[in-house]
């Protein structure tokens, strides 16, 4: 079994990945709202529509959670390398679907290229 060692991120990489991922979620949510009238702003929403809109909200919360955890570990003098490594692995896995996106910042291409998508 081969293990890929992922270098710890920089504060700039963490912030850039969080901003990039949040923007992708927002774009997708906006596209859904344009294509499905019931999801549009101001439309009366059924329980199913509300459920659909909770998915991007949850993804945005997860991105924010990983960003906060990573920044705390990077900024604290006695941060835990294991927590840092796991949170970075998880955030990369969460964002792996965007590894070929043309707007992905260059310094994130290598970490995302080797990221293993999250599995249940």
Short mmCIF file of C-alpha atoms in Angstrom, two decimals:
data_model
loop_
_atom_site.label_atom_id
_atom_site.label_comp_id
_atom_site.label_asym_id
_atom_site.label_seq_id
_atom_site.Cartn_x
_atom_site.Cartn_y
_atom_site.Cartn_z
CA UNK A 1 0.00 0.00 0.00
CA UNK A 2 1.36 3.41 -0.97
CA UNK A 3 0.70 6.46 1.13
CA UNK A 4 0.74 9.90 -0.42
CA UNK A 5 2.25 12.52 1.85
CA UNK A 6 0.46 15.82 1.47
CA UNK A 7 2.47 18.88 2.43
CA UNK A 8 0.87 21.12 5.05
CA UNK A 9 -0.93 24.04 3.48
CA UNK A 10 -0.06 27.67 3.84
CA UNK A 11 -2.56 30.13 5.32
CA UNK A 12 -2.92 31.61 1.83
CA UNK A 13 -3.75 28.20 0.32
CA UNK A 14 -6.38 27.50 2.97
CA UNK A 15 -8.07 30.86 2.42
CA UNK A 16 -7.84 30.55 -1.37
CA UNK A 17 -9.33 27.03 -1.39
CA UNK A 18 -12.16 28.05 0.94
CA UNK A 19 -12.98 31.11 -1.20
CA UNK A 20 -12.75 29.09 -4.42
CA UNK A 21 -14.95 26.26 -3.11
CA UNK A 22 -17.52 28.63 -1.62
CA UNK A 23 -17.75 30.46 -4.95
CA UNK A 24 -18.31 27.14 -6.79
CA UNK A 25 -21.10 26.19 -4.37
CA UNK A 26 -22.69 29.63 -4.82
CA UNK A 27 -22.49 29.30 -8.64
CA UNK A 28 -24.15 25.89 -8.51
CA UNK A 29 -26.87 27.11 -6.17
CA UNK A 30 -27.55 30.09 -8.42
CA UNK A 31 -27.76 27.80 -11.46
CA UNK A 32 -30.24 25.54 -9.65
CA UNK A 33 -32.36 28.55 -8.71
CA UNK A 34 -32.44 29.67 -12.35
CA UNK A 35 -33.35 26.21 -13.67
CA UNK A 36 -35.89 25.22 -11.03
CA UNK A 37 -38.38 28.04 -10.48
CA UNK A 38 -39.46 26.70 -7.08
CA UNK A 39 -35.92 27.25 -5.78
CA UNK A 40 -35.75 30.89 -6.90
CA UNK A 41 -35.52 33.69 -4.36
CA UNK A 42 -38.95 34.73 -3.16
CA UNK A 43 -40.68 31.61 -4.49
CA UNK A 44 -42.84 29.60 -2.11
CA UNK A 45 -40.82 26.53 -1.29
CA UNK A 46 -42.07 23.01 -0.73
CA UNK A 47 -40.37 20.73 1.77
CA UNK A 48 -38.46 19.15 -1.14
CA UNK A 49 -37.20 22.52 -2.36
CA UNK A 50 -36.08 23.47 1.14
CA UNK A 51 -34.28 20.13 1.42
CA UNK A 52 -32.48 20.68 -1.88
CA UNK A 53 -31.27 24.10 -0.73
CA UNK A 54 -29.93 22.66 2.53
CA UNK A 55 -27.33 20.66 0.61
CA UNK A 56 -25.28 23.66 -0.58
CA UNK A 57 -25.76 25.28 2.83
CA UNK A 58 -24.27 22.19 4.48
CA UNK A 59 -21.40 22.12 2.02
CA UNK A 60 -20.66 25.79 2.68
CA UNK A 61 -20.70 25.12 6.44
CA UNK A 62 -18.28 22.20 5.98
CA UNK A 63 -15.91 24.35 3.93
CA UNK A 64 -16.02 27.03 6.63
CA UNK A 65 -15.43 24.46 9.36
CA UNK A 66 -12.32 23.09 7.64
CA UNK A 67 -11.05 26.60 6.93
CA UNK A 68 -11.45 27.61 10.57
CA UNK A 69 -9.84 24.39 11.85
CA UNK A 70 -6.90 24.70 9.47
CA UNK A 71 -6.29 28.37 10.23
CA UNK A 72 -6.38 27.67 13.98
CA UNK A 73 -3.86 24.86 13.61
CA UNK A 74 -1.57 26.95 11.39
CA UNK A 75 -1.75 30.03 13.62
CA UNK A 76 -1.40 28.36 17.01
CA UNK A 77 2.24 27.92 18.09
CA UNK A 78 1.44 24.47 19.48
CA UNK A 79 -0.96 23.36 16.73
CA UNK A 80 -1.50 19.62 16.33
CA UNK A 81 0.15 18.28 13.13
CA UNK A 82 -2.22 15.30 13.06
CA UNK A 83 -5.32 17.50 13.17
CA UNK A 84 -3.78 19.80 10.55
CA UNK A 85 -2.99 16.88 8.22
CA UNK A 86 -6.43 15.29 8.62
CA UNK A 87 -8.34 18.57 8.16
CA UNK A 88 -6.30 19.42 5.03
CA UNK A 89 -6.85 15.91 3.64
CA UNK A 90 -10.58 16.22 4.30
CA UNK A 91 -10.88 19.69 2.79
CA UNK A 92 -8.99 18.57 -0.31
CA UNK A 93 -11.24 15.53 -0.55
CA UNK A 94 -14.32 17.72 -0.26
CA UNK A 95 -13.02 19.89 -3.12
CA UNK A 96 -11.56 17.12 -5.32
CA UNK A 97 -14.41 17.40 -7.82
CA UNK A 98 -13.13 20.83 -8.82
CA UNK A 99 -9.53 19.78 -9.45
CA UNK A 100 -9.80 20.50 -13.19
CA UNK A 101 -11.77 23.73 -12.85
CA UNK A 102 -10.16 26.49 -14.97
CA UNK A 103 -10.43 29.06 -12.15
CA UNK A 104 -8.62 26.90 -9.59
CA UNK A 105 -5.61 28.86 -8.27
CA UNK A 106 -2.34 27.42 -9.58
CA UNK A 107 -0.88 26.75 -6.13
CA UNK A 108 -3.84 24.45 -5.37
CA UNK A 109 -3.55 22.30 -8.50
CA UNK A 110 -0.90 19.96 -7.12
CA UNK A 111 -2.57 19.32 -3.74
CA UNK A 112 -5.94 18.72 -5.41
CA UNK A 113 -4.42 16.51 -8.13
CA UNK A 114 -3.44 13.93 -5.52
CA UNK A 115 -6.48 14.38 -3.25
CA UNK A 116 -8.67 11.39 -2.67
CA UNK A 117 -12.36 12.32 -2.83
CA UNK A 118 -14.23 11.84 0.44
CA UNK A 119 -16.08 8.56 0.71
CA UNK A 120 -18.99 7.64 2.96
#
